[in-house]
Amino acid sequence: MLTSDSPANILASRNLAMALSQGGGAVSGFAAQPGFTLTDNGDGTFTINDAQSRFGIKPNAAKPVWFFDFGSGSDQPHPALSRNQKALVWNASSGPSTEIKRPNATHAMVMDAGIGGKGTDPLFAGDGDKTLTLPPNAGRKYFRYLDTYNDFTIADLNARIEAITSDPTFYAPNLKANRWQSESAQSVAGAPYTPNYYQANSYRFQFLGDAAGEYDSEMYKLSTAWAAKHWEVQEEYHEISSAAGATDASMYGVLDGVEKFSRLNQDSHNGLDPSDPAYRWNHYKVMNFEVWADPGYARWFTNVLYIDDSWCRVYITDKPAWNPGEQKAMEIQVPTAWIADDLTFFKRNGQFSSLSGKHLWVADNDDNKILIGSWD
């Protein structure tokens, strides 16, 4: 059974939908909450209708800015479900692999350093950090979802860094990943970005120049999280400042459905104007290995990367209630149309071999979680 649900053509999409849901019409075995109906469109998409119009408006566009279904075997943006399209060039150590993959997926994307030790090695050749461009976003909100696997332990990584690095001050890993940036962030001192990084013993998050206690915002300790190899779903979403110097920015970090931190009442742009073309978020950094093992020794395997310019999203989870302190098995869905009373999404079973006992959720642009219904 396909689970990344990213077929290469319309026929495969239609066949998948029919196999899972018996074609168009009502969704078999699904019990909707009051006011909601769920319809199978017979083309791989489902539509949710809400008699109370609780979804709100999804700013900018229904589809995510970038959507990569690496589990399907592609290393490029999804041709139908990613709003942005570009031919990406990866380094020689990175690419689709069948070696390690999520249950039911066919592949995962290897993300690996091209050089080892102390150096600067983006995953892409050529334009590096500027590869994943972002459109203007008056709505101020950003979201990313990453389903990934560390194919190394912290002990293995540190030992390999030490073995290939002559300077002992560089033994600790330094991986700059999943950053939102202005194009000038790497060339102009003080230009804004989110300096999210795996460094020393923590995976930590902040806005450049925000308040004291910046290292309190941790997704996890590396010594704990990388004690063993495992899959994890990371989510980070934030709202930038409304004006130059405004302290109304916020940031949230979620790991496997558990809220790990929040940063509130911050200045996201270090005193600069977030709407200025020179300082707005206009590209997204995937990974830059500054201090790391040499190729092949500390690889990531990635199943899905989803990047958007709103907080509106759709999930299938294994929990009938949304408790921010409770771990969840989850699969993000891909919206293709969104208005207040009606939204359509491309259904991804992902890791779930069966949807029996699973639950459909919608989050609006204010991050309110709405239970749509459940499969028997």
mmCIF file of C-alpha atoms in Angstrom:
data_model
loop_
_atom_site.group_PDB
_atom_site.id
_atom_site.type_symbol
_atom_site.label_atom_id
_atom_site.label_comp_id
_atom_site.label_asym_id
_atom_site.label_seq_id
_atom_site.Cartn_x
_atom_site.Cartn_y
_atom_site.Cartn_z
ATOM 1 C CA MET A 1 0.000 0.000 0.000
ATOM 2 C CA LEU A 2 1.283 3.483 -0.839
ATOM 3 C CA THR A 3 1.582 5.770 2.141
ATOM 4 C CA SER A 4 3.413 8.893 1.125
ATOM 5 C CA ASP A 5 0.482 9.291 -1.297
ATOM 6 C CA SER A 6 2.480 11.293 -3.803
ATOM 7 C CA PRO A 7 1.797 9.384 -7.064
ATOM 8 C CA ALA A 8 3.633 10.327 -10.207
ATOM 9 C CA ASN A 9 0.470 10.914 -12.225
ATOM 10 C CA ILE A 10 -3.263 11.493 -11.944
ATOM 11 C CA LEU A 11 -4.154 7.864 -12.714
ATOM 12 C CA ALA A 12 -2.064 6.556 -9.817
ATOM 13 C CA SER A 13 -3.624 9.166 -7.536
ATOM 14 C CA ARG A 14 -7.134 8.122 -8.540
ATOM 15 C CA ASN A 15 -6.361 4.423 -8.077
ATOM 16 C CA LEU A 16 -4.975 5.059 -4.621
ATOM 17 C CA ALA A 17 -8.033 7.010 -3.542
ATOM 18 C CA MET A 18 -10.362 4.314 -4.808
ATOM 19 C CA ALA A 19 -8.409 1.558 -3.089
ATOM 20 C CA LEU A 20 -8.479 3.345 0.250
ATOM 21 C CA SER A 21 -11.948 4.844 0.199
ATOM 22 C CA GLN A 22 -14.027 3.025 -2.397
ATOM 23 C CA GLY A 23 -14.095 5.923 -4.873
ATOM 24 C CA GLY A 24 -16.016 9.203 -4.691
ATOM 25 C CA GLY A 25 -18.699 10.095 -2.180
ATOM 26 C CA ALA A 26 -19.010 9.510 1.546
ATOM 27 C CA VAL A 27 -15.908 8.223 3.306
ATOM 28 C CA SER A 28 -16.498 4.699 4.547
ATOM 29 C CA GLY A 29 -16.020 4.162 8.276
ATOM 30 C CA PHE A 30 -15.626 7.858 9.118
ATOM 31 C CA ALA A 31 -17.739 9.395 11.894
ATOM 32 C CA ALA A 32 -17.778 13.185 11.622
ATOM 33 C CA GLN A 33 -18.183 15.566 14.528
ATOM 34 C CA PRO A 34 -21.382 17.717 14.511
ATOM 35 C CA GLY A 35 -21.426 20.245 11.688
ATOM 36 C CA PHE A 36 -18.774 18.535 9.558
ATOM 37 C CA THR A 37 -19.000 16.292 6.503
ATOM 38 C CA LEU A 38 -16.088 14.506 4.803
ATOM 39 C CA THR A 39 -16.261 13.629 1.113
ATOM 40 C CA ASP A 40 -13.897 11.498 -0.972
ATOM 41 C CA ASN A 41 -13.477 13.233 -4.338
ATOM 42 C CA GLY A 42 -12.156 10.109 -6.032
ATOM 43 C CA ASP A 43 -8.908 11.758 -7.149
ATOM 44 C CA GLY A 44 -6.789 11.368 -4.014
ATOM 45 C CA THR A 45 -8.338 14.398 -2.320
ATOM 46 C CA PHE A 46 -10.913 14.699 0.453
ATOM 47 C CA THR A 47 -13.148 17.707 1.115
ATOM 48 C CA ILE A 48 -14.299 18.830 4.568
ATOM 49 C CA ASN A 49 -17.404 20.988 4.763
ATOM 50 C CA ASP A 50 -18.198 22.919 7.952
ATOM 51 C CA ALA A 51 -21.726 24.224 8.484
ATOM 52 C CA GLN A 52 -20.344 26.684 11.077
ATOM 53 C CA SER A 53 -17.474 28.084 8.909
ATOM 54 C CA ARG A 54 -14.814 27.511 11.576
ATOM 55 C CA PHE A 55 -11.784 27.128 9.315
ATOM 56 C CA GLY A 56 -11.181 30.810 8.623
ATOM 57 C CA ILE A 57 -9.211 31.986 5.614
ATOM 58 C CA LYS A 58 -5.811 30.535 4.749
ATOM 59 C CA PRO A 59 -3.604 33.512 3.799
ATOM 60 C CA ASN A 60 -1.654 33.687 0.539
ATOM 61 C CA ALA A 61 -2.694 30.364 -1.040
ATOM 62 C CA ALA A 62 -4.121 26.960 -0.165
ATOM 63 C CA LYS A 63 -1.048 24.890 -1.051
ATOM 64 C CA PRO A 64 2.125 25.044 1.062
ATOM 65 C CA VAL A 65 4.996 27.181 -0.220
ATOM 66 C CA TRP A 66 7.206 24.068 -0.463
ATOM 67 C CA PHE A 67 6.253 20.417 -0.143
ATOM 68 C CA PHE A 68 8.735 17.558 -0.527
ATOM 69 C CA ASP A 69 7.492 13.970 -0.393
ATOM 70 C CA PHE A 70 10.915 12.353 -0.142
ATOM 71 C CA GLY A 71 9.287 9.068 0.902
ATOM 72 C CA SER A 72 8.040 8.641 -2.668
ATOM 73 C CA GLY A 73 11.586 8.596 -4.050
ATOM 74 C CA SER A 74 11.733 12.148 -5.390
ATOM 75 C CA ASP A 75 14.306 14.730 -4.261
ATOM 76 C CA GLN A 76 12.395 17.590 -5.918
ATOM 77 C CA PRO A 77 9.386 19.686 -4.859
ATOM 78 C CA HIS A 78 6.136 17.806 -5.402
ATOM 79 C CA PRO A 79 4.998 18.741 -8.937
ATOM 80 C CA ALA A 80 1.315 19.182 -8.027
ATOM 81 C CA LEU A 81 1.222 19.926 -4.297
ATOM 82 C CA SER A 82 4.142 22.334 -3.812
ATOM 83 C CA ARG A 83 3.236 25.935 -4.645
ATOM 84 C CA ASN A 84 6.848 26.743 -5.549
ATOM 85 C CA GLN A 85 8.797 24.769 -8.123
ATOM 86 C CA LYS A 86 12.507 24.699 -8.890
ATOM 87 C CA ALA A 87 15.033 22.122 -10.049
ATOM 88 C CA LEU A 88 17.230 21.515 -6.983
ATOM 89 C CA VAL A 89 20.829 20.350 -7.055
ATOM 90 C CA TRP A 90 22.010 18.429 -3.980
ATOM 91 C CA ASN A 91 25.556 17.629 -2.924
ATOM 92 C CA ALA A 92 27.076 14.293 -3.953
ATOM 93 C CA SER A 93 26.486 12.724 -0.518
ATOM 94 C CA SER A 94 22.743 13.401 -0.530
ATOM 95 C CA GLY A 95 19.925 11.779 -2.473
ATOM 96 C CA PRO A 96 17.013 9.306 -2.404
ATOM 97 C CA SER A 97 17.705 5.959 -0.723
ATOM 98 C CA THR A 98 15.831 2.758 0.094
ATOM 99 C CA GLU A 99 18.197 1.874 2.946
ATOM 100 C CA ILE A 100 16.142 3.454 5.748
ATOM 101 C CA LYS A 101 12.556 4.594 5.296
ATOM 102 C CA ARG A 102 9.327 5.218 7.151
ATOM 103 C CA PRO A 103 6.871 2.307 7.341
ATOM 104 C CA ASN A 104 5.076 1.968 4.001
ATOM 105 C CA ALA A 105 7.236 4.566 2.223
ATOM 106 C CA THR A 106 9.454 3.508 -0.682
ATOM 107 C CA HIS A 107 12.423 5.829 0.019
ATOM 108 C CA ALA A 108 13.901 8.473 2.261
ATOM 109 C CA MET A 109 16.132 11.394 1.367
ATOM 110 C CA VAL A 110 19.712 11.136 2.621
ATOM 111 C CA MET A 111 20.887 14.523 3.905
ATOM 112 C CA ASP A 112 24.622 14.341 4.532
ATOM 113 C CA ALA A 113 27.701 16.533 4.678
ATOM 114 C CA GLY A 114 29.828 16.888 1.591
ATOM 115 C CA ILE A 115 32.931 17.557 3.671
ATOM 116 C CA GLY A 116 33.869 16.720 7.248
ATOM 117 C CA GLY A 117 35.347 18.494 10.230
ATOM 118 C CA LYS A 118 35.428 22.272 10.397
ATOM 119 C CA GLY A 119 34.045 23.727 7.203
ATOM 120 C CA THR A 120 30.916 25.188 5.656
ATOM 121 C CA ASP A 121 28.995 22.765 3.504
ATOM 122 C CA PRO A 122 25.423 23.498 2.372
ATOM 123 C CA LEU A 123 23.344 20.606 1.105
ATOM 124 C CA PHE A 124 22.996 22.281 -2.254
ATOM 125 C CA ALA A 125 25.610 23.032 -4.830
ATOM 126 C CA GLY A 126 25.589 26.483 -6.394
ATOM 127 C CA ASP A 127 23.225 28.902 -4.688
ATOM 128 C CA GLY A 128 23.257 27.117 -1.318
ATOM 129 C CA ASP A 129 21.153 28.797 1.353
ATOM 130 C CA LYS A 130 19.125 30.782 -1.174
ATOM 131 C CA THR A 131 17.702 27.735 -2.903
ATOM 132 C CA LEU A 132 14.306 27.590 -1.147
ATOM 133 C CA THR A 133 12.899 31.041 -1.809
ATOM 134 C CA LEU A 134 9.885 32.453 0.047
ATOM 135 C CA PRO A 135 7.269 34.834 -1.386
ATOM 136 C CA PRO A 136 6.210 38.063 0.377
ATOM 137 C CA ASN A 137 3.893 37.320 3.306
ATOM 138 C CA ALA A 138 1.757 40.107 4.750
ATOM 139 C CA GLY A 139 0.202 37.580 7.125
ATOM 140 C CA ARG A 140 3.441 37.402 9.237
ATOM 141 C CA LYS A 141 3.044 33.686 10.102
ATOM 142 C CA TYR A 142 5.338 30.804 9.085
ATOM 143 C CA PHE A 143 5.250 27.039 9.656
ATOM 144 C CA ARG A 144 7.452 24.039 8.913
ATOM 145 C CA TYR A 145 7.044 20.267 9.446
ATOM 146 C CA LEU A 146 9.994 17.887 9.154
ATOM 147 C CA ASP A 147 9.821 14.088 9.442
ATOM 148 C CA THR A 148 13.407 12.861 9.825
ATOM 149 C CA TYR A 149 15.679 10.108 11.169
ATOM 150 C CA ASN A 150 19.151 10.461 12.727
ATOM 151 C CA ASP A 151 21.267 7.563 11.429
ATOM 152 C CA PHE A 152 23.943 8.114 14.089
ATOM 153 C CA THR A 153 24.366 8.482 17.842
ATOM 154 C CA ILE A 154 25.932 11.438 19.607
ATOM 155 C CA ALA A 155 28.859 9.247 20.683
ATOM 156 C CA ASP A 156 29.542 8.150 17.114
ATOM 157 C CA LEU A 157 29.273 11.700 15.787
ATOM 158 C CA ASN A 158 31.563 13.270 18.363
ATOM 159 C CA ALA A 159 34.161 10.528 17.989
ATOM 160 C CA ARG A 160 34.245 10.986 14.220
ATOM 161 C CA ILE A 161 34.469 14.786 14.453
ATOM 162 C CA GLU A 162 37.385 14.442 16.868
ATOM 163 C CA ALA A 163 39.133 11.929 14.617
ATOM 164 C CA ILE A 164 39.095 14.195 11.560
ATOM 165 C CA THR A 165 39.548 17.600 13.232
ATOM 166 C CA SER A 166 42.907 18.855 14.440
ATOM 167 C CA ASP A 167 41.510 21.718 16.529
ATOM 168 C CA PRO A 168 39.976 20.345 19.776
ATOM 169 C CA THR A 169 37.678 23.368 20.156
ATOM 170 C CA PHE A 170 35.613 22.055 17.237
ATOM 171 C CA TYR A 171 34.670 18.673 18.675
ATOM 172 C CA ALA A 172 31.079 19.717 19.398
ATOM 173 C CA PRO A 173 28.711 19.458 16.397
ATOM 174 C CA ASN A 174 27.443 22.624 14.745
ATOM 175 C CA LEU A 175 24.633 22.093 12.259
ATOM 176 C CA LYS A 176 22.680 25.137 11.102
ATOM 177 C CA ALA A 177 19.289 23.861 9.993
ATOM 178 C CA ASN A 178 15.714 24.935 9.229
ATOM 179 C CA ARG A 179 16.330 28.675 9.375
ATOM 180 C CA TRP A 180 14.113 31.469 8.078
ATOM 181 C CA GLN A 181 16.291 34.234 6.676
ATOM 182 C CA SER A 182 16.518 37.515 4.845
ATOM 183 C CA GLU A 183 18.708 37.265 1.780
ATOM 184 C CA SER A 184 21.225 39.606 3.397
ATOM 185 C CA ALA A 185 21.470 37.486 6.573
ATOM 186 C CA GLN A 186 24.758 35.891 5.582
ATOM 187 C CA SER A 187 26.430 39.062 4.273
ATOM 188 C CA VAL A 188 25.209 42.026 6.339
ATOM 189 C CA ALA A 189 26.024 42.211 10.058
ATOM 190 C CA GLY A 190 22.848 42.282 12.132
ATOM 191 C CA ALA A 191 20.553 41.307 9.263
ATOM 192 C CA PRO A 192 17.677 39.169 10.596
ATOM 193 C CA TYR A 193 17.270 35.415 10.588
ATOM 194 C CA THR A 194 16.214 32.686 13.016
ATOM 195 C CA PRO A 195 19.481 31.157 14.311
ATOM 196 C CA ASN A 196 18.109 27.669 14.827
ATOM 197 C CA TYR A 197 20.933 25.174 15.249
ATOM 198 C CA TYR A 198 22.199 21.905 16.638
ATOM 199 C CA GLN A 199 25.163 23.105 18.650
ATOM 200 C CA ALA A 200 27.129 21.961 21.716
ATOM 201 C CA ASN A 201 24.512 19.833 23.506
ATOM 202 C CA SER A 202 21.180 21.270 22.377
ATOM 203 C CA TYR A 203 18.910 21.878 19.431
ATOM 204 C CA ARG A 204 17.877 25.459 20.181
ATOM 205 C CA PHE A 205 15.803 28.214 18.641
ATOM 206 C CA GLN A 206 15.549 31.982 18.816
ATOM 207 C CA PHE A 207 15.126 35.210 16.874
ATOM 208 C CA LEU A 208 18.328 37.111 16.203
ATOM 209 C CA GLY A 209 18.707 39.744 18.910
ATOM 210 C CA ASP A 210 15.690 38.715 20.988
ATOM 211 C CA ALA A 211 15.496 38.829 24.782
ATOM 212 C CA ALA A 212 17.719 37.133 27.352
ATOM 213 C CA GLY A 213 17.301 33.413 27.989
ATOM 214 C CA GLU A 214 17.613 32.602 24.299
ATOM 215 C CA TYR A 215 19.062 29.149 24.945
ATOM 216 C CA ASP A 216 16.063 28.156 27.072
ATOM 217 C CA SER A 217 14.115 27.477 23.863
ATOM 218 C CA GLU A 218 15.287 23.936 23.196
ATOM 219 C CA MET A 219 13.709 21.240 21.103
ATOM 220 C CA TYR A 220 15.923 18.724 22.929
ATOM 221 C CA LYS A 221 19.321 17.869 24.381
ATOM 222 C CA LEU A 222 21.549 16.170 21.813
ATOM 223 C CA SER A 223 22.928 13.749 24.391
ATOM 224 C CA THR A 224 19.402 12.482 25.060
ATOM 225 C CA ALA A 225 17.790 12.681 21.633
ATOM 226 C CA TRP A 226 20.782 11.196 19.816
ATOM 227 C CA ALA A 227 21.441 8.444 22.315
ATOM 228 C CA ALA A 228 19.767 6.160 19.763
ATOM 229 C CA LYS A 229 18.740 6.277 16.117
ATOM 230 C CA HIS A 230 15.058 7.129 15.653
ATOM 231 C CA TRP A 231 12.396 8.884 13.597
ATOM 232 C CA GLU A 232 11.032 12.209 14.848
ATOM 233 C CA VAL A 233 8.543 14.808 13.622
ATOM 234 C CA GLN A 234 9.700 18.353 14.238
ATOM 235 C CA GLU A 235 7.422 21.365 13.904
ATOM 236 C CA GLU A 236 8.377 25.000 14.320
ATOM 237 C CA TYR A 237 6.022 27.891 13.677
ATOM 238 C CA HIS A 238 6.256 31.569 14.412
ATOM 239 C CA GLU A 239 4.808 35.028 13.829
ATOM 240 C CA ILE A 240 7.215 37.841 13.001
ATOM 241 C CA SER A 241 7.096 41.351 14.457
ATOM 242 C CA SER A 242 4.455 43.733 13.102
ATOM 243 C CA ALA A 243 6.894 46.639 12.680
ATOM 244 C CA ALA A 244 10.508 47.623 13.262
ATOM 245 C CA GLY A 245 11.342 47.022 16.917
ATOM 246 C CA ALA A 246 7.898 45.655 17.780
ATOM 247 C CA THR A 247 8.028 42.979 20.503
ATOM 248 C CA ASP A 248 4.970 41.044 19.347
ATOM 249 C CA ALA A 249 6.742 38.114 17.647
ATOM 250 C CA SER A 250 6.260 34.541 18.863
ATOM 251 C CA MET A 251 7.789 31.132 18.161
ATOM 252 C CA TYR A 252 6.719 27.572 19.052
ATOM 253 C CA GLY A 253 8.586 24.270 18.869
ATOM 254 C CA VAL A 254 6.820 20.901 18.790
ATOM 255 C CA LEU A 255 8.410 17.425 18.787
ATOM 256 C CA ASP A 256 6.249 14.385 17.967
ATOM 257 C CA GLY A 257 3.173 16.371 18.925
ATOM 258 C CA VAL A 258 4.567 17.640 22.252
ATOM 259 C CA GLU A 259 5.050 21.386 22.631
ATOM 260 C CA LYS A 260 8.663 21.747 23.790
ATOM 261 C CA PHE A 261 8.966 25.537 23.991
ATOM 262 C CA SER A 262 7.339 28.860 23.232
ATOM 263 C CA ARG A 263 8.983 32.261 22.837
ATOM 264 C CA LEU A 264 6.574 35.169 23.271
ATOM 265 C CA ASN A 265 6.761 38.974 23.040
ATOM 266 C CA GLN A 266 10.007 39.070 21.053
ATOM 267 C CA ASP A 267 11.524 41.285 18.356
ATOM 268 C CA SER A 268 11.918 38.930 15.408
ATOM 269 C CA HIS A 269 14.017 41.273 13.238
ATOM 270 C CA ASN A 270 16.563 42.796 15.596
ATOM 271 C CA GLY A 271 15.093 46.300 15.326
ATOM 272 C CA LEU A 272 14.770 46.212 11.539
ATOM 273 C CA ASP A 273 11.564 46.493 9.512
ATOM 274 C CA PRO A 274 10.168 42.998 8.707
ATOM 275 C CA SER A 275 8.351 44.367 5.660
ATOM 276 C CA ASP A 276 11.467 45.920 4.121
ATOM 277 C CA PRO A 277 12.406 43.872 1.035
ATOM 278 C CA ALA A 278 15.989 43.780 2.316
ATOM 279 C CA TYR A 279 14.997 42.204 5.625
ATOM 280 C CA ARG A 280 11.892 40.104 5.072
ATOM 281 C CA TRP A 281 12.123 36.298 5.178
ATOM 282 C CA ASN A 282 12.797 35.458 1.547
ATOM 283 C CA HIS A 283 14.631 32.156 1.786
ATOM 284 C CA TYR A 284 14.763 29.051 3.935
ATOM 285 C CA LYS A 285 17.953 27.205 4.871
ATOM 286 C CA VAL A 286 17.577 23.419 4.981
ATOM 287 C CA MET A 287 20.976 22.372 6.405
ATOM 288 C CA ASN A 288 24.513 23.730 6.566
ATOM 289 C CA PHE A 289 27.101 21.425 8.115
ATOM 290 C CA GLU A 290 29.677 23.686 9.750
ATOM 291 C CA VAL A 291 31.187 21.184 12.198
ATOM 292 C CA TRP A 292 30.265 17.610 11.365
ATOM 293 C CA ALA A 293 31.568 14.150 10.583
ATOM 294 C CA ASP A 294 32.817 13.381 7.106
ATOM 295 C CA PRO A 295 30.340 11.997 4.536
ATOM 296 C CA GLY A 296 28.661 8.690 5.328
ATOM 297 C CA TYR A 297 29.195 8.729 9.104
ATOM 298 C CA ALA A 298 26.312 10.863 10.429
ATOM 299 C CA ARG A 299 23.501 10.933 7.909
ATOM 300 C CA TRP A 300 19.929 12.141 8.195
ATOM 301 C CA PHE A 301 17.121 10.305 6.369
ATOM 302 C CA THR A 302 14.145 12.577 5.676
ATOM 303 C CA ASN A 303 10.622 11.504 4.778
ATOM 304 C CA VAL A 304 8.699 14.788 4.429
ATOM 305 C CA LEU A 305 9.494 18.507 4.454
ATOM 306 C CA TYR A 306 6.548 20.946 4.467
ATOM 307 C CA ILE A 307 7.115 24.731 4.535
ATOM 308 C CA ASP A 308 4.306 27.290 4.574
ATOM 309 C CA ASP A 309 3.460 30.956 5.081
ATOM 310 C CA SER A 310 0.501 30.403 7.400
ATOM 311 C CA TRP A 311 -0.404 28.315 10.454
ATOM 312 C CA CYS A 312 -3.355 26.671 8.655
ATOM 313 C CA ARG A 313 -2.837 22.912 8.371
ATOM 314 C CA VAL A 314 -4.509 19.489 8.386
ATOM 315 C CA TYR A 315 -3.417 16.345 10.267
ATOM 316 C CA ILE A 316 -4.295 12.701 10.735
ATOM 317 C CA THR A 317 -3.227 11.540 14.224
ATOM 318 C CA ASP A 318 -3.662 8.615 16.609
ATOM 319 C CA LYS A 319 -5.225 10.794 19.353
ATOM 320 C CA PRO A 320 -8.906 11.821 19.727
ATOM 321 C CA ALA A 321 -7.967 14.849 21.873
ATOM 322 C CA TRP A 322 -5.264 17.445 21.242
ATOM 323 C CA ASN A 323 -3.155 17.628 24.381
ATOM 324 C CA PRO A 324 -0.021 19.750 23.740
ATOM 325 C CA GLY A 325 1.864 17.711 26.340
ATOM 326 C CA GLU A 326 1.029 14.323 24.798
ATOM 327 C CA GLN A 327 3.120 12.526 22.180
ATOM 328 C CA LYS A 328 1.262 11.737 18.962
ATOM 329 C CA ALA A 329 1.783 9.720 15.825
ATOM 330 C CA MET A 330 0.869 12.205 13.112
ATOM 331 C CA GLU A 331 0.852 12.721 9.374
ATOM 332 C CA ILE A 332 0.439 16.158 7.849
ATOM 333 C CA GLN A 333 -2.004 16.448 4.957
ATOM 334 C CA VAL A 334 -1.622 18.807 1.990
ATOM 335 C CA PRO A 335 -4.397 21.368 1.425
ATOM 336 C CA THR A 336 -5.292 22.276 -2.138
ATOM 337 C CA ALA A 337 -8.282 24.594 -1.487
ATOM 338 C CA TRP A 338 -9.281 26.481 1.670
ATOM 339 C CA ILE A 339 -12.158 28.793 2.586
ATOM 340 C CA ALA A 340 -13.938 29.273 5.904
ATOM 341 C CA ASP A 341 -16.572 26.572 5.417
ATOM 342 C CA ASP A 342 -14.905 24.231 2.963
ATOM 343 C CA LEU A 343 -11.391 22.883 2.452
ATOM 344 C CA THR A 344 -9.862 20.183 0.260
ATOM 345 C CA PHE A 345 -6.688 18.282 1.024
ATOM 346 C CA PHE A 346 -4.614 15.549 -0.575
ATOM 347 C CA LYS A 347 -4.816 12.590 1.805
ATOM 348 C CA ARG A 348 -1.579 11.026 3.042
ATOM 349 C CA ASN A 349 -1.806 7.827 5.071
ATOM 350 C CA GLY A 350 1.950 8.002 5.632
ATOM 351 C CA GLN A 351 3.073 5.663 8.408
ATOM 352 C CA PHE A 352 -0.507 4.507 9.062
ATOM 353 C CA SER A 353 -1.191 1.195 7.319
ATOM 354 C CA SER A 354 -4.836 1.617 8.324
ATOM 355 C CA LEU A 355 -6.867 4.669 9.298
ATOM 356 C CA SER A 356 -8.978 2.615 11.695
ATOM 357 C CA GLY A 357 -8.840 4.359 15.070
ATOM 358 C CA LYS A 358 -7.241 7.506 13.588
ATOM 359 C CA HIS A 359 -8.514 11.070 13.826
ATOM 360 C CA LEU A 360 -8.737 13.995 11.407
ATOM 361 C CA TRP A 361 -7.801 17.475 12.654
ATOM 362 C CA VAL A 362 -7.674 21.004 11.238
ATOM 363 C CA ALA A 363 -5.636 23.869 12.719
ATOM 364 C CA ASP A 364 -6.731 27.377 11.742
ATOM 365 C CA ASN A 365 -4.416 30.344 11.288
ATOM 366 C CA ASP A 366 -4.624 31.133 15.014
ATOM 367 C CA ASP A 367 -3.524 27.571 15.822
ATOM 368 C CA ASN A 368 -6.919 26.487 17.155
ATOM 369 C CA LYS A 369 -7.140 22.688 16.800
ATOM 370 C CA ILE A 370 -10.482 21.390 15.494
ATOM 371 C CA LEU A 371 -11.441 17.691 15.579
ATOM 372 C CA ILE A 372 -13.262 16.877 12.341
ATOM 373 C CA GLY A 373 -13.998 13.226 13.097
ATOM 374 C CA SER A 374 -12.613 9.734 13.436
ATOM 375 C CA TRP A 375 -12.359 6.469 11.539
ATOM 376 C CA ASP A 376 -13.933 3.398 13.164
#
